Coordinates of C-alpha atoms in Angstrom, one line a residue:
Chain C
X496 CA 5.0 -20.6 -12.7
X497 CA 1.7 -22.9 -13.1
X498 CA 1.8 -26.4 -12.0
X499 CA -0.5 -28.7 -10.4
X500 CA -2.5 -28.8 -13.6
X501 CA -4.0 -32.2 -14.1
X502 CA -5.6 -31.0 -17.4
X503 CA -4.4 -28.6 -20.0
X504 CA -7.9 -26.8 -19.0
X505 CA -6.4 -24.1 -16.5
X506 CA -3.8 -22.9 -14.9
X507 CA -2.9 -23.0 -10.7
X508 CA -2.8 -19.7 -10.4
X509 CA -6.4 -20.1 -11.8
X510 CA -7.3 -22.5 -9.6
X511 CA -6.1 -20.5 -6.6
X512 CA -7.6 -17.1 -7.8
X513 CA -11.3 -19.3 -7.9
X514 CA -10.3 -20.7 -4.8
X515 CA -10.1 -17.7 -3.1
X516 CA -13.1 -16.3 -4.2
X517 CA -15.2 -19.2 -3.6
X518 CA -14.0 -18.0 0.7
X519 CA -15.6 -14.7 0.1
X520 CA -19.2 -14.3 1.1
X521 CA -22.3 -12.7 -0.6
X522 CA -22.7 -9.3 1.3
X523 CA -19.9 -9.8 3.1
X524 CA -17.9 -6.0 3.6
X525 CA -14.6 -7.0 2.6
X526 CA -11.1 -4.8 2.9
X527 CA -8.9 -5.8 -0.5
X528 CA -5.3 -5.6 -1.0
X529 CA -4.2 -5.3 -4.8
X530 CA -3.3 -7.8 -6.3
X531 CA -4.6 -11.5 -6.0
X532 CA -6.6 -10.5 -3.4
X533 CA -8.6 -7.6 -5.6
X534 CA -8.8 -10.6 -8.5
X535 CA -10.1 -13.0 -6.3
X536 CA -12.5 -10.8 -4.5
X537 CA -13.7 -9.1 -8.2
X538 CA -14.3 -13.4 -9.3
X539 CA -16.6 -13.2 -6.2
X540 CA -18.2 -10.2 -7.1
X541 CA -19.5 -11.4 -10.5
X542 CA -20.6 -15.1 -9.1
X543 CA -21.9 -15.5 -5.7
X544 CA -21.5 -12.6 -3.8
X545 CA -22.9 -9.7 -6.1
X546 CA -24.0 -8.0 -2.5
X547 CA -20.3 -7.8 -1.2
X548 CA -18.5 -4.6 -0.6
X549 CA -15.4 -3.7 -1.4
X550 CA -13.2 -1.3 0.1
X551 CA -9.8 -0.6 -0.8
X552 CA -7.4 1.4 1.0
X553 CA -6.7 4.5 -1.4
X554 CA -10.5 5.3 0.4
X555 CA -12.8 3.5 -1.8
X556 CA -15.7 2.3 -0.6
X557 CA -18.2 -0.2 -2.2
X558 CA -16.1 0.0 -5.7
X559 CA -17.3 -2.1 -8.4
X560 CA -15.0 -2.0 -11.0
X561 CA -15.4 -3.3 -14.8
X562 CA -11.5 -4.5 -15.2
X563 CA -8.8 -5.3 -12.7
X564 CA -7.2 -2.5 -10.8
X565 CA -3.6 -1.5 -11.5
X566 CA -2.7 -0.4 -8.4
X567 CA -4.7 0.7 -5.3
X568 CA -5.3 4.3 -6.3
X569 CA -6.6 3.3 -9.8
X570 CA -8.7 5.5 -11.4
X571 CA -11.5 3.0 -11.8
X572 CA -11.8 2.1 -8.3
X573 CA -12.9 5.9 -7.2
X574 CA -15.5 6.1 -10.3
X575 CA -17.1 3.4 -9.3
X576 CA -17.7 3.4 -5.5
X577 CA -20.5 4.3 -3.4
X578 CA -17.9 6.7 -1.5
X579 CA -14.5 8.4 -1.7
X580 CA -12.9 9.2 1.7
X581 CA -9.5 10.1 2.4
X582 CA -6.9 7.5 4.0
X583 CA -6.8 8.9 7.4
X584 CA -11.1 8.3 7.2
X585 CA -11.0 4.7 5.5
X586 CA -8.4 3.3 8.1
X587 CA -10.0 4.8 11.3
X588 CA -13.4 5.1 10.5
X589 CA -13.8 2.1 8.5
X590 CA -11.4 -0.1 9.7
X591 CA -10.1 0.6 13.2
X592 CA -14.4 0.8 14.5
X593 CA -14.6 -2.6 13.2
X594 CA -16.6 -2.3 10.2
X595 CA -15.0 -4.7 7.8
X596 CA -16.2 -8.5 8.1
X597 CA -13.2 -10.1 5.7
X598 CA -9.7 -8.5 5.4
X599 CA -8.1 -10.0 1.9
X600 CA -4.4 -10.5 2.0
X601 CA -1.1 -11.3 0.2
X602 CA 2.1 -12.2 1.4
X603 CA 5.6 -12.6 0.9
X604 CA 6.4 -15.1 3.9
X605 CA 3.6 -16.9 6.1
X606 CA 4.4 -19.3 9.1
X607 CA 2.3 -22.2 10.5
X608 CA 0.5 -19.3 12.9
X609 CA -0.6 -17.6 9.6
X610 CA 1.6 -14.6 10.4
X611 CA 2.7 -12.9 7.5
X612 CA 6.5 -11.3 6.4
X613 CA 6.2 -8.6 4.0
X614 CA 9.4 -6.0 5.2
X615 CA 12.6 -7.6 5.0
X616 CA 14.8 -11.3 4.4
X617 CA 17.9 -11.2 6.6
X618 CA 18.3 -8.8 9.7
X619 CA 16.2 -5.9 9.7
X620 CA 19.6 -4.0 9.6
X621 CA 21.5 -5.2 7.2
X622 CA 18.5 -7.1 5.3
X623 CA 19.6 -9.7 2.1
X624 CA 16.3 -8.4 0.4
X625 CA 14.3 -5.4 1.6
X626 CA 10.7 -6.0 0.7
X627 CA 8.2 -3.1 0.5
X628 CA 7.2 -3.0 3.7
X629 CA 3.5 -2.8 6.0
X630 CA 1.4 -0.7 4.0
X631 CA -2.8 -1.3 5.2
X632 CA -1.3 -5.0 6.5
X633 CA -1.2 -5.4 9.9
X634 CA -4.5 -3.3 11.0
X635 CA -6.5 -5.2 8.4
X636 CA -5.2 -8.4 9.9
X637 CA -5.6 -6.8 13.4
X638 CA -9.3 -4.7 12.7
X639 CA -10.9 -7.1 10.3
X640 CA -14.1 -9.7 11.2
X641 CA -11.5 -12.2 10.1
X642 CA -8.4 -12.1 7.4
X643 CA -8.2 -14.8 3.8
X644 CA -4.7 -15.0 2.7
X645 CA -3.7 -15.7 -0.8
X646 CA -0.1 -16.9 -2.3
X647 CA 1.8 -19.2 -4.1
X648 CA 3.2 -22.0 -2.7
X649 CA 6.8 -22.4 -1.9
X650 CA 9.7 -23.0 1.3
X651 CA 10.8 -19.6 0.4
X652 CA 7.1 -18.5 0.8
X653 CA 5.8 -21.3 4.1
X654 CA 8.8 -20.8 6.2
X655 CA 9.8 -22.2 9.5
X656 CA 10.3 -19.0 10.8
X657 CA 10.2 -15.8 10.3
X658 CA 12.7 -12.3 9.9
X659 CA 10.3 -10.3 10.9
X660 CA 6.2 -10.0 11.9
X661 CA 4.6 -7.4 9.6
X662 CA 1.3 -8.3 10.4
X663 CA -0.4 -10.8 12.9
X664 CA -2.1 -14.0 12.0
X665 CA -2.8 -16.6 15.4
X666 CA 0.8 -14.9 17.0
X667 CA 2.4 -18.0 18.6
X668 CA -0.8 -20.0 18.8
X669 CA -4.2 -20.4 20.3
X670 CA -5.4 -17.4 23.0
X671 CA -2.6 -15.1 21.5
X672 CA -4.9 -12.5 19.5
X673 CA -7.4 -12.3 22.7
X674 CA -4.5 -12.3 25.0
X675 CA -3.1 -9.1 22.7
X676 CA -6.7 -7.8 22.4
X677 CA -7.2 -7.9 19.1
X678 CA -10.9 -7.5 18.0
X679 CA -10.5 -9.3 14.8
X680 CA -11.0 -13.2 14.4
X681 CA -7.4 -13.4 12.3
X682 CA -7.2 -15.5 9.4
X683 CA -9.6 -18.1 8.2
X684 CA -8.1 -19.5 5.6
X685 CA -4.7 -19.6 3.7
X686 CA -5.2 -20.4 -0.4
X687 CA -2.5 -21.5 -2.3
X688 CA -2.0 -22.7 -5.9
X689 CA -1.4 -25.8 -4.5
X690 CA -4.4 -25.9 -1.8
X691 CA -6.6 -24.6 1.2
X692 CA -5.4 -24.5 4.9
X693 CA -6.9 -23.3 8.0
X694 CA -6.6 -23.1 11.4
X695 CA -6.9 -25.9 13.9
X696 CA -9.9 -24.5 16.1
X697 CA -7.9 -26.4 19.2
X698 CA -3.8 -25.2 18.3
X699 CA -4.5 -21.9 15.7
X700 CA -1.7 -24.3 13.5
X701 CA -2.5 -24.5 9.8
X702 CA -3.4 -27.5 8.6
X703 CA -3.9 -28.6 4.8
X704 CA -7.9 -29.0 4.6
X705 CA -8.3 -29.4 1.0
X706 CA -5.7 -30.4 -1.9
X707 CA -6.2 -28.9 -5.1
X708 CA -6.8 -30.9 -8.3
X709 CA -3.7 -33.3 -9.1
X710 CA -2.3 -31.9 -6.4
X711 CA -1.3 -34.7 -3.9
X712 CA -0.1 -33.9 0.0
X713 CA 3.2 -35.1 -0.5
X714 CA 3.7 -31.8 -3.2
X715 CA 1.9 -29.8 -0.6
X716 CA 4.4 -31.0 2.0
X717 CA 7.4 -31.0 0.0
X718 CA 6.7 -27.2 -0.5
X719 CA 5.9 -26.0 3.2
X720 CA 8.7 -25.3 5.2
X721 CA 7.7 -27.0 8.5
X722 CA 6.5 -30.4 8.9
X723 CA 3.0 -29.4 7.8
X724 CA -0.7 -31.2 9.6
X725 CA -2.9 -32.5 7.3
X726 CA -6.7 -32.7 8.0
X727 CA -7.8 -36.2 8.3
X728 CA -10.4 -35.6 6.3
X729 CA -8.8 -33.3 3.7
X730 CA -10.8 -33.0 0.4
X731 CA -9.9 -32.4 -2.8
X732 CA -10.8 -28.6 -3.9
X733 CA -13.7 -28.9 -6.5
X734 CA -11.9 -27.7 -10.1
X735 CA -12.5 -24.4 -11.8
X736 CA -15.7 -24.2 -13.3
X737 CA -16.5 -23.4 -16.8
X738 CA -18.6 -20.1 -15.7
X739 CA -15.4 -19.1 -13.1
X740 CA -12.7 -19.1 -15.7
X741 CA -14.5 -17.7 -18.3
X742 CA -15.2 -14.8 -15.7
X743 CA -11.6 -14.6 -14.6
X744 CA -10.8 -15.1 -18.0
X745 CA -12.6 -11.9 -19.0
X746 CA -11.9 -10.1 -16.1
X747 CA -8.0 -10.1 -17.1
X748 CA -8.2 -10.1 -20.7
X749 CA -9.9 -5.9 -19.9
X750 CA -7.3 -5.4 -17.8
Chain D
X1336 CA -1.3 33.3 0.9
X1337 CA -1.5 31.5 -2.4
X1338 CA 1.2 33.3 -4.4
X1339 CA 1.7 32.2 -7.5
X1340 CA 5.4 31.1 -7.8
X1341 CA 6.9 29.2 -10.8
X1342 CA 7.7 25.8 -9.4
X1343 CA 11.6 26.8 -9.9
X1344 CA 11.0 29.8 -7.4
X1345 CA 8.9 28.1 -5.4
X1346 CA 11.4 24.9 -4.4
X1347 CA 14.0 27.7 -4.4
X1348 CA 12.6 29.9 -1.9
X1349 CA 11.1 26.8 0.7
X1350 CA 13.3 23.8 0.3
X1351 CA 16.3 23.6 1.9
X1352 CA 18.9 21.3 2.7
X1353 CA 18.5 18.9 5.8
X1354 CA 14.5 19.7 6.3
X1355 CA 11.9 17.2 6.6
X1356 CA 10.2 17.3 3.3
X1357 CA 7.0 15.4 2.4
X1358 CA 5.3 14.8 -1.4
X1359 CA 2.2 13.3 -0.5
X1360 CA -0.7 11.6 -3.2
X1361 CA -2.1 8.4 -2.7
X1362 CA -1.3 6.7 -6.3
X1363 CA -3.1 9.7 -7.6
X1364 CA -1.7 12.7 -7.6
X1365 CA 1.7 12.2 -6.8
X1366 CA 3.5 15.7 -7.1
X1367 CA 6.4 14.1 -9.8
X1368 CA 7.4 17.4 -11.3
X1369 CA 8.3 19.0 -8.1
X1370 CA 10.4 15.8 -7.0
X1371 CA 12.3 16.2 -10.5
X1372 CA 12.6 20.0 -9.3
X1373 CA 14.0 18.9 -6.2
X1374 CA 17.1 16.9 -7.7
X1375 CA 17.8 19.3 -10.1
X1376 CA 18.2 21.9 -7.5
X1377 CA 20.2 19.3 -5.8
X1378 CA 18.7 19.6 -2.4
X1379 CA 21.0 17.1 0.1
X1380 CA 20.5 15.3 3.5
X1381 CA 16.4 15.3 2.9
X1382 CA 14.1 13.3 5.6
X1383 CA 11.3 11.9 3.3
X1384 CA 7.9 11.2 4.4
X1385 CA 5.5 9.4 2.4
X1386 CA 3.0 7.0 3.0
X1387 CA 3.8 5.2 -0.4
X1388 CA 7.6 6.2 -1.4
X1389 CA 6.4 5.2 -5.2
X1390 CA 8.6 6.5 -8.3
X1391 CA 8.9 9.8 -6.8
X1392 CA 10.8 8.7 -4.0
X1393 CA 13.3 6.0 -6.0
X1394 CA 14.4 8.9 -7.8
X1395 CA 15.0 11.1 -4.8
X1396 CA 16.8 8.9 -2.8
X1397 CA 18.5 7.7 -6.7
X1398 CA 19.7 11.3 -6.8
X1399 CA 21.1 11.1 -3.7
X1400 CA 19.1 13.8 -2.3
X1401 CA 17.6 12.1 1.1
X1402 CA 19.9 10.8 4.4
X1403 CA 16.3 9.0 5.9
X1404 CA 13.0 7.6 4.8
X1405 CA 9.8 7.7 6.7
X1406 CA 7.2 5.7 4.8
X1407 CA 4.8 2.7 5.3
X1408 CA 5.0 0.6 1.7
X1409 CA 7.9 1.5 -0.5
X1410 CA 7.1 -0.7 -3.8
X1411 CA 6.1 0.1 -7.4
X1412 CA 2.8 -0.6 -7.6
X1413 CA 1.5 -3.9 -9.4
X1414 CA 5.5 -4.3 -11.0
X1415 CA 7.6 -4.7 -8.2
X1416 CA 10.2 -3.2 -5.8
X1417 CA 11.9 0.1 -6.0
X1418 CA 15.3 -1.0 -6.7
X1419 CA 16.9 2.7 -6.2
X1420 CA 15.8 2.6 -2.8
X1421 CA 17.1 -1.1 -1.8
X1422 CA 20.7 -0.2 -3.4
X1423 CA 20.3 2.3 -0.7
X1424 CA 19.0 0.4 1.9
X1425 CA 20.9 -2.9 1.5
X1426 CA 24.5 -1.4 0.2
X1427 CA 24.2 2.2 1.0
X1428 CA 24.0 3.6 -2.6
X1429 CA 24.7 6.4 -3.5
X1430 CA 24.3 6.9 0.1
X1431 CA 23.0 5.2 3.6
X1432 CA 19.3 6.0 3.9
X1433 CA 17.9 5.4 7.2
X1434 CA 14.3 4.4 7.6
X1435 CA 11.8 5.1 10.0
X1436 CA 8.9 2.5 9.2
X1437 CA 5.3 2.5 9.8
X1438 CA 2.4 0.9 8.7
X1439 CA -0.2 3.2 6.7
X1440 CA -3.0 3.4 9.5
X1441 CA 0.2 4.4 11.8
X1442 CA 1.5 7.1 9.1
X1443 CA -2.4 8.2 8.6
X1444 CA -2.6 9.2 12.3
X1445 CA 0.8 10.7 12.6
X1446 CA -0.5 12.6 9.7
X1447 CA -3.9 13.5 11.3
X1448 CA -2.2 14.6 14.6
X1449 CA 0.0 17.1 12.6
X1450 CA -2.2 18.5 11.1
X1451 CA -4.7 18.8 14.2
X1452 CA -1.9 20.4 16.3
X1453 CA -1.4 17.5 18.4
X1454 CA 1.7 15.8 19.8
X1455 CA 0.7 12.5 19.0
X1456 CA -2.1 10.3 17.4
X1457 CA -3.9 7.0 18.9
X1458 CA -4.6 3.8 17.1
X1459 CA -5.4 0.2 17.2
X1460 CA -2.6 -1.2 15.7
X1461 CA 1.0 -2.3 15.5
X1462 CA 0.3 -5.1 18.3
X1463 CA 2.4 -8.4 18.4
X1464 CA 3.9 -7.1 15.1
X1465 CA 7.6 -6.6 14.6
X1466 CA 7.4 -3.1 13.6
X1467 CA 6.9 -1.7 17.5
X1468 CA 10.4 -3.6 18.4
X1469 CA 12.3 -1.8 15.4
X1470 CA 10.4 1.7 14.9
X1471 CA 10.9 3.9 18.2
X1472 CA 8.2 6.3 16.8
X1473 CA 5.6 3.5 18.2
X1474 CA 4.9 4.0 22.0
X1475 CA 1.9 1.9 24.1
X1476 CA -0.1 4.1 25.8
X1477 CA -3.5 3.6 28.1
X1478 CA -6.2 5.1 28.0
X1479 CA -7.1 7.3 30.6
X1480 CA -10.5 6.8 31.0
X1481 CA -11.0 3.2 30.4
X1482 CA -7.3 1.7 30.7
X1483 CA -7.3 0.1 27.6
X1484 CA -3.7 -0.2 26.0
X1485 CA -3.5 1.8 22.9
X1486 CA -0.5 2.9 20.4
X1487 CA 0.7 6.5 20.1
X1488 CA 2.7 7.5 17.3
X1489 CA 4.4 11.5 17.1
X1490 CA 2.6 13.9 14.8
X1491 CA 4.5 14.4 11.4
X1492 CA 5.1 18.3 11.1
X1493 CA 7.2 18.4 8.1
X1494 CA 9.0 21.9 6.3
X1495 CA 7.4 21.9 3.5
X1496 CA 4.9 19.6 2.4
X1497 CA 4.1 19.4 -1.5
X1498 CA 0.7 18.3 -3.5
X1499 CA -0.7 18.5 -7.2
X1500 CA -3.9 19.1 -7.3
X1501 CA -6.0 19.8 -10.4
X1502 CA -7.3 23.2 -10.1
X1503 CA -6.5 27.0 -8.0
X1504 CA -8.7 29.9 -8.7
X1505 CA -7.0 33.1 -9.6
X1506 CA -7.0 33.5 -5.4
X1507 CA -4.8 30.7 -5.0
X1508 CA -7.6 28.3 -3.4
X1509 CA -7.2 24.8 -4.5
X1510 CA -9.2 22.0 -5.3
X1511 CA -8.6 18.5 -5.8
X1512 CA -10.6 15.2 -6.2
X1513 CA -10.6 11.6 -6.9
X1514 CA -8.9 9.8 -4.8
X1515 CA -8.4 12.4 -2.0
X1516 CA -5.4 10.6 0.3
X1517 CA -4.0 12.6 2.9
X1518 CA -2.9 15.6 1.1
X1519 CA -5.1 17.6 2.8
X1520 CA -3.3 16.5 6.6
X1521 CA 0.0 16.7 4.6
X1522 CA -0.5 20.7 3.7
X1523 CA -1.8 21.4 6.9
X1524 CA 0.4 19.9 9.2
X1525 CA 3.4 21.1 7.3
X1526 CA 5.5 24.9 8.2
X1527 CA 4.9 25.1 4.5
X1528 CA 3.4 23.9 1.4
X1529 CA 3.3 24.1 -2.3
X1530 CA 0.7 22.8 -4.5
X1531 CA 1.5 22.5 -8.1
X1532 CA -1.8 22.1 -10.4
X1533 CA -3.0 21.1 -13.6
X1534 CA -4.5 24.6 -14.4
X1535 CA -5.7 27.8 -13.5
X1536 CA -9.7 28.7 -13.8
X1537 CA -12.2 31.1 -12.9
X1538 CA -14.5 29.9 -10.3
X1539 CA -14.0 26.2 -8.4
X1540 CA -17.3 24.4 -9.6
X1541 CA -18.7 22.3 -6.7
X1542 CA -17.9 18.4 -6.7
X1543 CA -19.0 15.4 -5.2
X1544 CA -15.5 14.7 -3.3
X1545 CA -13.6 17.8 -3.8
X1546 CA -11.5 19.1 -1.4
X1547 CA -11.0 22.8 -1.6
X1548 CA -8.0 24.2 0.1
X1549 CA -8.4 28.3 1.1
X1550 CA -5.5 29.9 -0.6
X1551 CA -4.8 31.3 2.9
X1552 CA -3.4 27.9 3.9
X1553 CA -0.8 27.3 1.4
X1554 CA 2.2 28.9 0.6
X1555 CA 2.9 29.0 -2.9
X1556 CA 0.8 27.7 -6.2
X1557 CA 2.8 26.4 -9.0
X1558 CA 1.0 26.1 -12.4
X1559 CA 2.3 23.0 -13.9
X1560 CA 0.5 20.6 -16.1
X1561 CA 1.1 17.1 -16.3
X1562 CA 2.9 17.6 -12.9
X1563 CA 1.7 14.2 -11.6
X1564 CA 3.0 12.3 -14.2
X1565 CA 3.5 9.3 -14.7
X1566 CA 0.9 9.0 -11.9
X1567 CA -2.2 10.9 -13.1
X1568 CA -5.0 14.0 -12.2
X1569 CA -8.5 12.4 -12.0
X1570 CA -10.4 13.9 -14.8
X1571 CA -7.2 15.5 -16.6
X1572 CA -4.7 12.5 -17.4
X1573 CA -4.6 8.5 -16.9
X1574 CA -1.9 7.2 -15.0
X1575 CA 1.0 5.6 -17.3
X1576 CA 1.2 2.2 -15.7
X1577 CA 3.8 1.7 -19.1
X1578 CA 5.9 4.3 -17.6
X1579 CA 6.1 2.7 -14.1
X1580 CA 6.8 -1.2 -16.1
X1581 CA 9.4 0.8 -17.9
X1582 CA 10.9 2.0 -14.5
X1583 CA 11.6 -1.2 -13.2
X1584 CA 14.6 -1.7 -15.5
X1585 CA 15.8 2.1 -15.1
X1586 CA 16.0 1.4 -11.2
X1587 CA 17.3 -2.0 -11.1
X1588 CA 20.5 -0.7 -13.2
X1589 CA 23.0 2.0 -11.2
X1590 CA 23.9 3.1 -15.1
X1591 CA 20.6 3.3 -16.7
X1592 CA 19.3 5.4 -13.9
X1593 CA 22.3 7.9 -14.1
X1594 CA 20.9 8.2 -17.5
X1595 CA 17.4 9.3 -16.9
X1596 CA 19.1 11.7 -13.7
X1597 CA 21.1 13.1 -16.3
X1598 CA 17.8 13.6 -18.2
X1599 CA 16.1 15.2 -15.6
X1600 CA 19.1 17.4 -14.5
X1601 CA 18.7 18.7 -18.1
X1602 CA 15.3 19.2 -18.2
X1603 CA 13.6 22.7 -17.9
X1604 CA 11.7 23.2 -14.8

C-alpha cells in the first residue's frame, strides 16, 4: 500500500526507505536485518555514508553488495565482504563485545517504549497468528551502540500493548535498559511511511518528530494505536530527492 | 570415519524415530535432499533443531515427521511465513508441534557449548524480553568472578546432525565455504553426522574461508548433487528464490502440499 503521496513523484514506502537511510551515518558499523532495513542502509551506502560497514548476521562483515539481498545468506553478501565468519563468531565476537554502533531493525508490532513484537498475535499458547519468531532481534537491540527501526504504519503495527516482548526497545520507560544492564543506547528513531519518531530524552515515549510530505498529524495519529505525543516542534521530513530515488530506484530495479 | 554411504543407507542406518535431529545451513547450504530422505523413510516423533527452520523444516513438520521444534526464526526468507509449520502450531496439523524458542545468539551458544563439551553456554541476551518467561531453556546466572548477571542456555547435543557441503576428498574429509553458519558446531556437537556434498575430488584446494572437516569427525559422506536445493552451494549452484515464492502457495494449502509430499515420497533417493 503507498499513501501519503502529495505528488505522483514517489511512493511512501519510498519516502520511508530514504528516510531511513538519511538516520544512518558515514562510517558508522552498522548490524542489518533483511529487508527494509538492508534497502535503507544499501540507499545510505551509495549517498552519504560510503565509509559505513555493514554486517549482516549470516557472518558477513563489511558487505557491499551491487543489488539488494534476497535473504540474509545471499550469495552476494559473502562475495563482497571484507570477512566471512560463522554465526556463533558474528553474534559473540561482533556483536555481544559491543562492536556495532547502529542495529537496523524491522518489526511486526512496536509500542510507545519502541519495543518490538515479532513471535506471536494472541497467547503465546494458543496464538491467532504465529509470526517467525526472534531470529538476531533482541541481542542487536540489546548489544548495539543504538537500534533504527523501520515499518509501515498501522494500529495493527503501533499497538497499545503488546502479546509478547521479542526484543527490547526503552522496556517500560526511562532508566529501564540501565536498570537491566543493557550496554546498548536502544532505539533512536522509529521511521515510518507515514513519519519519524523518537524518544523523549525525559520519558523514553515516542513522540512524532517529523511528518512526512502530505502527511498531516491527525493521519499519523489516526494510525498509532495509543494516544500518540507529538513534538512541538515537529517538522516536515524533507521529500525524496531526485539523486535518492533514482538510487533506490536502481538499487531495486537489479534486484 | 568418513564412509561413504548412499544418502538412502546413510538416513537408514543413523536416523531413528524419536531422536533429536538437526539439518543445519545458514540460507546456504541447507541439506534439502536429506530432509526429503527423511520423510520418505517416514521417520516419526522427530525434535528438530535449527536456527532458521526454512523450507526444509515446513516440509518436515508438513510430513508429519517432528513432535517439537527448537529454532530461533521460522519464516521463508524475503516471501513470508511457513504456513506448514503454523497449521501445526496454531491447529495442530497434521500433528501438535511443540516449540522450544530461542533467539539466534541464544541457539549460536547452545550450539557452541555442544560442540565444546560443555553443559551450557553464556550470553548477553534475552534480558527484559518475553522469551526467558516462555522458553525454560533460558536460566540467569552470575558470574563468578565479577557478579555480573548473565544468561545460560543448555548445550544442543543432537543424534545426528546433517550438512551439505560442497566438496569430500576420497578420505572422507570435507570442506565447505561461503557462508560458513554453524555447521561446523552442528557436526561436532552431534552423536552423529552426515554430510551430503556436491562432489567428490582429489585433493581439497586451500580457500579463503573454507572450513575443512577431518573425515575422522563425521560419520557418513553422501555424494549428492544439487542436495541443497532450492537453497544453493557457493560456487556450484544459485539459490532458487523462484522456488521458495513458489512454496508459499504449496504451504498455505493442506491439499497442494499433500501433492508435492506425494511427489517426494515418489521420488528416488
Amino acid at each position: 500500500m503507498s499513501r501519503g503521496n502529495d505528488n505522483g513523484q514517489w511512493t511512501s514506502d519510498e519516502m520511508m526507505t530514504v528516510a531511513a537511510a538519511r538516520e544512518l551515518g558515514d562510517e558508522a558499523v552498522c548490524f542489518v536485518g533483511i529487508g527494509l532495513p538492508s534497502t535503507a542502509a544499501n540507499v545510505a551506502r551509495r549517498m552519504h555514508a560510503p565509509n559505513a560497514v555493514l554486517i549482516y548476521e549470516s557472518g558477513c562483515i563489511g558487505s557491499r553488495p551491487d543489488h539488494l539481498p534476497a535473504s540474509i545468506g545471499d550469495g552476494v553478501l559473502s562475495e563482497s565482504a571484507v570477512a566471512n565468519v560463522g554465526v556463533v563468531e558474528i553474534f559473540s565476537y561482533w556483536l555481544q563485545a559491543g562492536r556495532i554502533d547502529v542495529g537496523f531493525l524491522g518489526a511486526a508490532q512496536i509500542d510507545r517504549f519502541a519495543n518490538i513484537n515479532t513471535t506471536v498475535i494472541g497467547p503465546y499458547d494458543a496464538p491467532s497468528v504465529r509470526l517467525p519468531g526472534a531470529g538476531g532481534a533482541p541481542e542487536i537491540a540489546a548489544n548495539c551502540g543504538e537500534v533504527i527501526i523501520t515499518l509501515r504504519h498501522s494500529r495493527r503495527a503501533f499497538v497499545e500493548e503488546l502479546d509478547f516482548v521479542t526484543s527490547l526497545g526503552h522496556g517500560t520507560g526511562n532508566g529501564c535498559r540501565e536498570q537491566l544492564g543493557l550496554r546498548g543506547q536502544g532505539p533512536s528513531a522509529v521511521i515510518s511511511d507515514l513519519g519519524v519518531l523518537r524518544p523523549d530524552p525525559a520519558t523514553k515515549e515516542l513522540k512524532l518528530t517529523s511528518v512526512h510530505p502530505g502527511v498531516s498529524v491527525d493521519d499519523v495519529r489516526d494510525a498509532t494505536g495509543w494516544d500518540l505525543q507529538v513534538a512541538d516542534n515537529y517538522e516536515v521530513t524533507p521529500a525524496p530527492t531526485f539523486e535518492e530515488l533514482t538510487v533506490l530506484r536502481k538499487l531495486k530495479a537489479v534486484s | 570415519m568418513g564412509e561413504f554411504l548412499s544418502l538412502r543407507e546413510a538416513v537408514a542406518r543413523y536416523v531413528e524415530d524419536g531422536q533429536t535431529l538437526a539439518l543445519e545451513g545458514f540460507t546456504h547450504l541447507i541439506p534439502f535432499a536429506a530432509g526429503h530422505e527423511i520423510i520418505r523413510q517416514q521417520r516419526r516423533d522427530l525434535t528438530l533443531v535449527r536456527m532458521t527452520p526454512d523450507l526444509v523444516y515446513d516440509q518436515l513438520i508438513g510430513a508429519g515427521c517432528a513432535r517439537k521444534l527448537i529454532f530461533g526464526w521460522g519464516g521463508n526468507p524475503g516471501v513470508g511465513s511457513l504456513h506448514r509449520m503454523r497449521d501445526a502450531v496454531e491447529n495442530q496439523f497434521p500433528r501438535p508441534l511443540e516449540v522450544e524458542e530461542h533467539s539466534h545468539a541464544g541457539l549460536a551458544e547452545r550450539w557452541r557449548a555442544g560442540a565444546a563439551g560443555l553443559p551450557f553456554g553464556v550470553l548477553r541476551g534475552y534480558v527484559g524480553t518475553s522469551l526467558a518467561d516462555h522458553t525454560k531453556t533460558i536460566a540467569s546466572i552470575s558470574c563468578p568472578f565479577t557478579g555480573e548477571e548473565l544468561t545460560a542456555v543448555p548445550a544442543i547435543n543432537p543424534d545426528v546432525g546433517i550438512i551439505h557441503a560442497q566438496q569430500a576428498d576420497r578420505d572422507g574429509n570435507v570442506m565447505y565455504w561461503g557462508i560458513t553458519g554453524v555447521q561446523k558446531e552442528c557436526v561436532l556437537a552431534s552423536c552423529h553426522s552426515i554430510v551430503t556434498v556436491e562432489e567428490v575430488v582429489d585433493e581439497l584446494a586451500v580457500r579463503t574461508g573454507g572450513v575443512v572437516l577431518p573425515a575422522w569427525a563425521v560419520d557418513a559422506v553422501a555424494v549428492v548433487p544439487g542436495g541443497a536445493h532450492p537453497s544453493y552451494a557457493h560456487d556450484y549452484s544459485d539459490r532458487d528464490n523462484d522456488f521458495y515464492a513458489a512454496w508459499d502457495p504449496i504451504g498455505r494449502s493442506r491439499d497442494a502440499f499433500a501433492e508435492w509430499l506425494a511427489g517426494v515420497v515418489e521420488g528416488e533417493s
